[in-house]
CSV table of C-alpha atoms in Angstrom, one decimal:
chain,number,residue,atom,x,y,z
A,1,MET,CA,113.7,101.8,88.9
A,2,THR,CA,112.1,103.5,86.0
A,3,GLY,CA,109.1,101.7,84.7
A,4,THR,CA,108.4,99.9,88.0
A,5,SER,CA,107.3,102.8,90.0
A,6,PRO,CA,103.9,102.0,91.8
A,7,TRP,CA,103.0,105.7,91.3
A,8,GLY,CA,102.4,108.2,88.6
A,9,PRO,CA,105.1,111.2,87.9
A,10,ALA,CA,103.1,113.8,89.8
A,11,THR,CA,100.2,114.1,92.3
A,12,GLY,CA,98.7,116.5,94.8
A,13,VAL,CA,99.1,116.7,98.5
A,14,GLY,CA,95.7,116.5,99.7
A,15,SER,CA,93.6,119.6,100.2
A,16,LEU,CA,92.1,122.0,97.8
A,17,PRO,CA,90.0,125.2,98.3
A,18,GLY,CA,86.3,125.5,97.8
A,19,GLY,CA,83.5,123.2,98.9
A,20,ASP,CA,82.5,121.3,96.1
A,21,ALA,CA,83.3,117.8,96.4
A,22,ARG,CA,82.3,117.0,92.5
A,23,GLU,CA,84.4,120.2,91.3
A,24,ALA,CA,87.2,118.8,93.3
A,25,ALA,CA,87.2,115.2,91.9
A,26,LYS,CA,86.8,116.4,88.5
A,27,THR,CA,89.8,118.8,88.9
A,28,VAL,CA,92.1,116.1,90.4
A,29,THR,CA,91.1,113.3,88.1
A,30,GLY,CA,91.4,115.5,85.1
A,31,SER,CA,95.0,116.8,86.3
A,32,PHE,CA,96.3,113.6,87.2
A,33,GLU,CA,95.2,110.9,84.9
A,34,ASP,CA,97.8,108.3,86.2
A,35,PHE,CA,97.9,109.3,90.0
A,36,PRO,CA,94.6,110.9,91.3
A,37,PHE,CA,93.9,111.3,95.0
A,38,LEU,CA,90.9,111.8,97.1
A,39,PRO,CA,90.5,115.7,97.6
A,40,GLU,CA,90.1,117.3,101.1
A,41,LEU,CA,88.2,120.4,101.4
A,42,PRO,CA,88.6,122.0,104.6
A,43,ALA,CA,86.8,125.4,103.7
A,44,ARG,CA,83.5,123.5,104.5
A,45,GLY,CA,84.2,123.8,108.2
A,46,PRO,CA,85.0,121.5,111.2
A,47,GLY,CA,84.9,117.8,110.2
A,48,ALA,CA,86.3,118.5,106.9
A,49,ASP,CA,89.7,119.6,108.3
A,50,MET,CA,92.4,117.1,108.2
A,51,ILE,CA,92.2,116.3,111.9
A,52,GLY,CA,88.3,116.2,112.0
A,53,ARG,CA,88.2,114.1,108.9
A,54,THR,CA,90.6,111.4,110.5
A,55,THR,CA,88.7,111.5,113.9
A,56,GLY,CA,85.7,110.6,111.8
A,57,MET,CA,87.4,107.5,110.6
A,58,LEU,CA,88.2,106.4,114.1
A,59,VAL,CA,86.6,102.9,115.6
A,60,ASP,CA,85.0,103.2,119.0
A,61,LEU,CA,86.5,106.5,119.5
A,62,TYR,CA,84.9,109.8,118.9
A,63,ALA,CA,85.7,113.5,119.0
A,64,HIS,CA,83.7,116.8,118.9
A,65,VAL,CA,84.8,120.5,118.3
A,66,GLU,CA,86.0,122.6,121.3
A,67,PRO,CA,86.9,126.3,121.0
A,68,SER,CA,90.7,124.9,121.4
A,69,GLY,CA,90.1,122.2,118.9
A,70,TRP,CA,88.9,118.5,118.7
A,71,ARG,CA,88.4,116.6,121.9
A,72,ILE,CA,87.7,112.9,122.7
A,73,SER,CA,83.8,112.2,123.3
A,74,ASP,CA,82.0,109.4,125.1
A,75,ARG,CA,79.6,108.7,122.0
A,76,PRO,CA,79.3,110.0,118.4
A,77,GLY,CA,77.8,113.3,118.1
A,78,ARG,CA,76.9,116.2,115.4
A,79,ASP,CA,80.7,116.6,114.6
A,80,THR,CA,81.4,113.1,114.0
A,81,ARG,CA,78.5,112.6,112.0
A,82,ARG,CA,79.4,115.7,109.8
A,83,ALA,CA,83.1,114.3,109.2
A,84,ARG,CA,81.5,111.0,108.1
A,85,SER,CA,79.0,112.7,106.1
A,86,TRP,CA,81.7,114.9,104.1
A,87,LEU,CA,83.8,111.8,103.6
A,88,GLY,CA,81.2,109.8,102.2
A,89,GLU,CA,80.3,112.8,99.9
A,90,ASP,CA,84.1,113.0,98.8
A,91,LEU,CA,84.1,109.3,98.1
A,92,ASP,CA,81.0,109.5,96.1
A,93,ALA,CA,82.4,112.2,93.8
A,94,LEU,CA,85.7,110.4,93.3
A,95,GLU,CA,84.0,107.1,92.6
A,96,GLU,CA,82.0,109.0,89.9
A,97,PHE,CA,85.0,110.4,88.1
A,98,THR,CA,86.9,107.5,88.3
A,99,GLN,CA,84.9,105.0,86.6
A,100,GLY,CA,86.9,102.3,84.8
A,101,TYR,CA,90.1,103.7,86.4
A,102,GLU,CA,93.0,101.4,87.0
A,103,GLY,CA,96.1,102.6,88.7
A,104,PRO,CA,97.4,104.1,91.8
A,105,LEU,CA,94.9,106.2,93.8
A,106,LYS,CA,96.1,108.1,97.0
A,107,VAL,CA,94.1,108.7,100.2
A,108,GLN,CA,95.4,111.1,102.9
A,109,VAL,CA,94.8,110.6,106.7
A,110,VAL,CA,96.5,112.1,109.6
A,111,GLY,CA,99.2,109.9,111.1
A,112,PRO,CA,99.1,108.8,114.8
A,113,TRP,CA,101.5,111.3,116.1
A,114,THR,CA,100.2,114.4,114.7
A,115,LEU,CA,96.8,113.3,115.7
A,116,ALA,CA,97.9,112.6,119.3
A,117,ALA,CA,99.4,116.0,119.4
A,118,ALA,CA,96.3,117.5,117.9
A,119,LEU,CA,93.5,115.6,119.7
A,120,GLU,CA,92.6,116.6,123.3
A,121,LEU,CA,91.8,114.1,126.1
A,122,ARG,CA,88.6,114.9,128.0
A,123,GLY,CA,90.6,117.3,130.5
A,124,GLY,CA,91.8,119.2,127.5
A,125,GLU,CA,95.5,118.1,127.5
A,126,ALA,CA,96.6,116.5,124.2
A,127,VAL,CA,96.5,112.7,124.0
A,128,LEU,CA,100.3,112.8,123.4
A,129,ARG,CA,100.5,113.3,127.2
A,130,ASP,CA,99.2,109.7,128.1
A,131,PRO,CA,101.1,106.8,126.3
A,132,GLY,CA,98.0,104.6,127.2
A,133,ALA,CA,95.8,107.0,125.3
A,134,CYS,CA,98.3,106.8,122.3
A,135,ARG,CA,98.0,103.2,122.1
A,136,ASP,CA,94.3,103.2,122.2
A,137,LEU,CA,94.4,106.0,119.3
A,138,LEU,CA,96.5,103.7,117.4
A,139,GLY,CA,94.4,100.7,117.7
A,140,SER,CA,91.4,102.8,116.6
A,141,LEU,CA,93.2,104.5,113.7
A,142,THR,CA,94.5,101.1,112.7
A,143,GLU,CA,91.0,99.6,112.3
A,144,GLY,CA,89.4,102.7,110.8
A,145,LEU,CA,92.2,102.7,108.2
A,146,ARG,CA,91.4,99.2,107.3
A,147,GLU,CA,87.6,99.9,106.9
A,148,HIS,CA,88.6,103.2,104.8
A,149,LEU,CA,90.8,101.3,102.5
A,150,ALA,CA,88.3,98.2,101.9
A,151,GLU,CA,85.5,101.0,101.1
A,152,LEU,CA,88.0,102.7,98.6
A,153,ARG,CA,88.6,99.2,96.9
A,154,ARG,CA,84.8,98.4,96.9
A,155,ARG,CA,83.9,101.6,95.2
A,156,ILE,CA,87.0,101.6,92.9
A,157,PRO,CA,87.8,98.1,92.0
A,158,GLY,CA,90.8,98.9,89.6
A,159,ALA,CA,92.4,101.3,92.1
A,160,ARG,CA,95.6,100.3,93.8
A,161,PRO,CA,95.3,102.4,97.1
A,162,VAL,CA,98.4,104.5,98.0
A,163,LEU,CA,97.9,105.6,101.8
A,164,GLN,CA,99.5,108.9,102.8
A,165,LEU,CA,100.0,109.5,106.4
A,166,ASP,CA,100.0,113.4,107.2
A,167,GLU,CA,102.7,114.0,109.9
A,168,PRO,CA,103.5,117.6,110.0
A,169,SER,CA,103.9,117.4,113.9
A,170,LEU,CA,106.2,114.4,113.8
A,171,THR,CA,109.5,116.2,114.3
A,172,ALA,CA,107.9,118.2,117.2
A,173,VAL,CA,106.8,115.1,118.8
A,174,LEU,CA,110.3,113.5,118.5
A,175,ARG,CA,112.0,116.7,119.9
A,176,GLY,CA,109.7,117.5,122.8
A,177,GLN,CA,108.3,120.6,121.1
A,178,VAL,CA,104.6,120.0,121.4
A,179,ARG,CA,103.2,122.6,123.9
A,180,THR,CA,100.8,121.8,126.8
A,181,ALA,CA,97.4,123.3,127.0
A,182,SER,CA,98.7,126.3,129.2
A,183,GLY,CA,101.4,126.8,126.5
A,184,TYR,CA,104.0,127.4,129.3
A,185,ARG,CA,105.5,123.9,128.9
A,186,THR,CA,105.9,121.1,126.2
A,187,HIS,CA,105.1,117.6,126.2
A,188,ARG,CA,108.2,115.4,126.6
A,189,ALA,CA,109.8,113.8,123.5
A,190,VAL,CA,108.4,110.5,122.7
A,191,ASP,CA,111.1,107.7,122.3
A,192,ARG,CA,112.0,107.3,118.7
A,193,GLN,CA,111.5,103.4,118.8
A,194,VAL,CA,108.0,104.0,120.1
A,195,VAL,CA,107.2,106.4,117.2
A,196,GLU,CA,108.7,104.1,114.7
A,197,SER,CA,106.7,100.9,116.0
A,198,ALA,CA,103.5,103.0,115.8
A,199,LEU,CA,104.2,104.0,112.0
A,200,ARG,CA,105.2,100.5,111.2
A,201,GLN,CA,101.8,99.3,112.5
A,202,LEU,CA,100.0,101.8,110.3
A,203,VAL,CA,102.1,100.9,107.2
A,204,ALA,CA,101.3,97.3,107.5
A,205,VAL,CA,97.4,98.2,107.0
A,206,ASN,CA,97.7,98.8,103.4
A,207,ASP,CA,98.6,96.1,100.7
A,208,GLY,CA,100.1,98.7,98.7
A,209,PRO,CA,102.8,101.4,99.4
A,210,VAL,CA,102.6,104.1,102.1
A,211,VAL,CA,103.9,107.6,101.9
A,212,VAL,CA,104.5,109.9,104.9
A,213,HIS,CA,104.1,113.6,104.4
A,214,SER,CA,105.4,116.4,106.3
A,215,CYS,CA,105.7,119.9,105.1
A,216,ALA,CA,107.7,120.9,108.3
A,217,PRO,CA,111.5,121.2,108.5
A,218,ASP,CA,113.9,118.4,109.5
A,219,VAL,CA,111.7,115.5,108.3
A,220,PRO,CA,113.1,112.3,109.6
A,221,PHE,CA,113.9,110.4,106.5
A,222,ALA,CA,115.8,107.5,108.2
A,223,LEU,CA,113.3,106.8,110.8
A,224,LEU,CA,110.4,106.8,108.1
A,225,ARG,CA,112.5,104.3,105.9
A,226,ARG,CA,112.9,102.1,108.7
A,227,ALA,CA,109.2,102.1,109.6
A,228,GLY,CA,108.5,100.8,106.1
A,229,ALA,CA,107.5,103.8,104.4
A,230,ALA,CA,107.9,103.6,100.5
A,231,GLY,CA,107.9,107.3,99.8
A,232,VAL,CA,108.3,110.6,101.9
A,233,SER,CA,106.5,113.7,100.8
A,234,PHE,CA,108.0,116.9,101.8
A,235,ASP,CA,108.6,120.6,101.3
A,236,PHE,CA,111.8,120.6,98.9
A,237,GLY,CA,112.6,124.2,99.6
A,238,LEU,CA,113.0,123.5,103.5
A,239,LEU,CA,115.7,120.9,102.7
A,240,THR,CA,119.3,121.8,104.1
A,241,GLU,CA,122.6,120.3,103.6
A,242,ARG,CA,122.4,118.2,106.7
A,243,ASP,CA,119.3,116.7,105.0
A,244,GLU,CA,121.3,115.3,102.0
A,245,GLU,CA,123.2,112.5,103.3
A,246,THR,CA,119.8,110.7,104.6
A,247,ILE,CA,118.1,111.3,101.5
A,248,GLY,CA,121.0,110.0,99.5
A,249,GLU,CA,120.6,107.0,101.6
A,250,ALA,CA,117.0,107.0,101.3
A,251,VAL,CA,117.0,107.1,97.6
A,252,GLU,CA,119.5,104.3,97.3
A,253,ALA,CA,117.5,102.0,99.4
A,254,GLY,CA,114.3,102.5,97.0
A,255,THR,CA,112.6,105.2,98.8
A,256,THR,CA,110.8,107.5,96.6
A,257,LEU,CA,110.7,111.2,97.2
A,258,PHE,CA,107.6,113.1,96.6
A,259,ALA,CA,109.2,116.6,96.0
A,260,GLY,CA,107.2,119.5,97.0
A,261,VAL,CA,108.5,121.9,94.4
A,262,VAL,CA,105.6,124.1,93.0
A,263,PRO,CA,104.2,126.9,95.6
A,264,SER,CA,101.1,125.9,97.4
A,265,THR,CA,99.8,129.7,97.7
A,266,ASP,CA,99.1,132.0,94.8
A,267,GLY,CA,102.0,133.5,93.1
A,268,PRO,CA,103.8,133.4,89.7
A,269,LEU,CA,105.0,129.8,88.4
A,270,SER,CA,108.2,129.4,87.0
A,271,ASP,CA,108.8,127.4,84.0
A,272,PRO,CA,108.2,123.6,84.4
A,273,GLY,CA,112.0,122.9,84.0
A,274,GLY,CA,112.9,125.9,86.6
A,275,SER,CA,110.6,124.1,89.2
A,276,VAL,CA,112.7,120.9,89.4
A,277,MET,CA,116.1,122.5,88.7
A,278,GLY,CA,116.7,122.0,92.5
A,279,VAL,CA,115.9,118.4,92.3
A,280,ARG,CA,118.3,117.7,89.3
A,281,THR,CA,121.1,119.9,91.3
A,282,LEU,CA,120.6,117.8,94.3
A,283,TRP,CA,120.8,114.4,92.3
A,284,ARG,CA,124.2,115.7,90.8
A,285,ARG,CA,125.4,116.8,94.4
A,286,LEU,CA,124.6,113.2,95.7
A,287,GLY,CA,126.1,111.5,92.8
A,288,LEU,CA,123.2,109.5,91.8
A,289,SER,CA,122.6,108.6,88.4
A,290,PRO,CA,120.4,110.8,86.3
A,291,GLY,CA,118.5,108.0,84.7
A,292,THR,CA,117.2,107.1,88.1
A,293,LEU,CA,115.5,110.5,88.6
A,294,ALA,CA,112.1,110.2,87.0
A,295,GLY,CA,111.6,106.8,88.7
A,296,SER,CA,112.7,108.1,92.2
A,297,VAL,CA,110.7,111.4,92.1
A,298,VAL,CA,107.0,112.4,92.3
A,299,VAL,CA,106.4,116.1,91.9
A,300,THR,CA,103.8,117.8,94.1
A,301,PRO,CA,102.9,121.1,95.5
A,302,THR,CA,105.0,122.1,98.5
A,303,CYS,CA,101.8,121.3,100.7
A,304,GLY,CA,98.1,121.2,100.5
A,305,LEU,CA,96.3,124.0,98.3
A,306,ALA,CA,93.5,124.9,100.6
A,307,GLY,CA,94.9,128.2,101.1
A,308,ALA,CA,95.0,128.9,97.2
A,309,SER,CA,92.5,130.5,94.8
A,310,PRO,CA,90.6,127.8,92.8
A,311,ALA,CA,92.2,129.1,89.6
A,312,TYR,CA,95.8,129.0,91.1
A,313,ALA,CA,95.3,125.5,92.5
A,314,ARG,CA,94.3,124.2,89.2
A,315,ALA,CA,97.2,125.9,87.5
A,316,ALA,CA,99.5,124.5,90.2
A,317,LEU,CA,98.3,121.0,89.9
A,318,ALA,CA,98.9,120.9,85.7
A,319,HIS,CA,102.2,122.8,86.5
A,320,CYS,CA,103.3,119.6,88.6
A,321,VAL,CA,102.3,117.4,85.6
A,322,ARG,CA,104.5,119.6,83.2
A,323,ALA,CA,107.4,119.8,85.7
A,324,ALA,CA,107.5,115.8,86.0
A,325,ARG,CA,107.5,115.5,82.3
A,326,SER,CA,110.4,118.0,82.1
A,327,LEU,CA,112.4,115.7,84.7
A,328,ALA,CA,111.7,112.6,82.7
A,329,ASP,CA,112.5,114.3,79.4
A,330,ASN,CA,115.8,116.1,80.6
A,331,PRO,CA,117.1,114.3,83.8
A,332,GLU,CA,120.6,115.8,83.4
């Protein structure tokens, strides 16, 4: 697998601190020369958060901010316009700093199930409650994503878009753990085949590879692999022994692990080799060949960096690159 990877050795998850799009794009392209990503800056406010940003991409579906969160609207309003304006600003900045770039470029959007769990119907309950509304949301997101990826290709012709679906609520959706508006009950679990089918529909939108990200425990690796995800992005520190067998199967089937090993909030950083020691140990326990390690793992922070200080965020991104180099140079 080494040398045929469709991505670089390290990248970020998505969000960064601050509100300056040019500064963020400069940081990302400077840190990851061979696998930059489109930064998200939620500190700017509603519409720059991951849910608001993705609702701004929807086609023929609109949303506005209520005190409880994002809610479906009849027509585009101020919140939709703001979300679209910020996304445009971020794309402008990334385009400026990727002149002549050729290679993988990651963009993040919220996946259909986390979006259905977060977005409210007009009555205040989650879209997740209504299978018909879930299907409408999936159709709208599919079209919006198609347009977003086409825009990215137009602006940065040398880029090979890598699509990341953010699905932190996926496990809760599968287990029936998403709370209703009252907070007293939970929405019933969504059938695994329905979940898988929706993800497969979105995976098919991108000509290039798709990664699914969740920094929650118990990521459903096998389901994501069946849905066609080429990579799974997760917080490495949340893995348990019971995850190991499905991870081993995923790696042997060619799935890339986007291993979140660098803390996403301020704190001391270990030496780069120490950051990936757990990955090497896992490889040994699974009986996998050390030679496949660098080609099967992309090093990332554990989650988005929106809660970090700007100085720590820059240090964490640089640390990911050094940790990935350590993994490639000393796989054993």
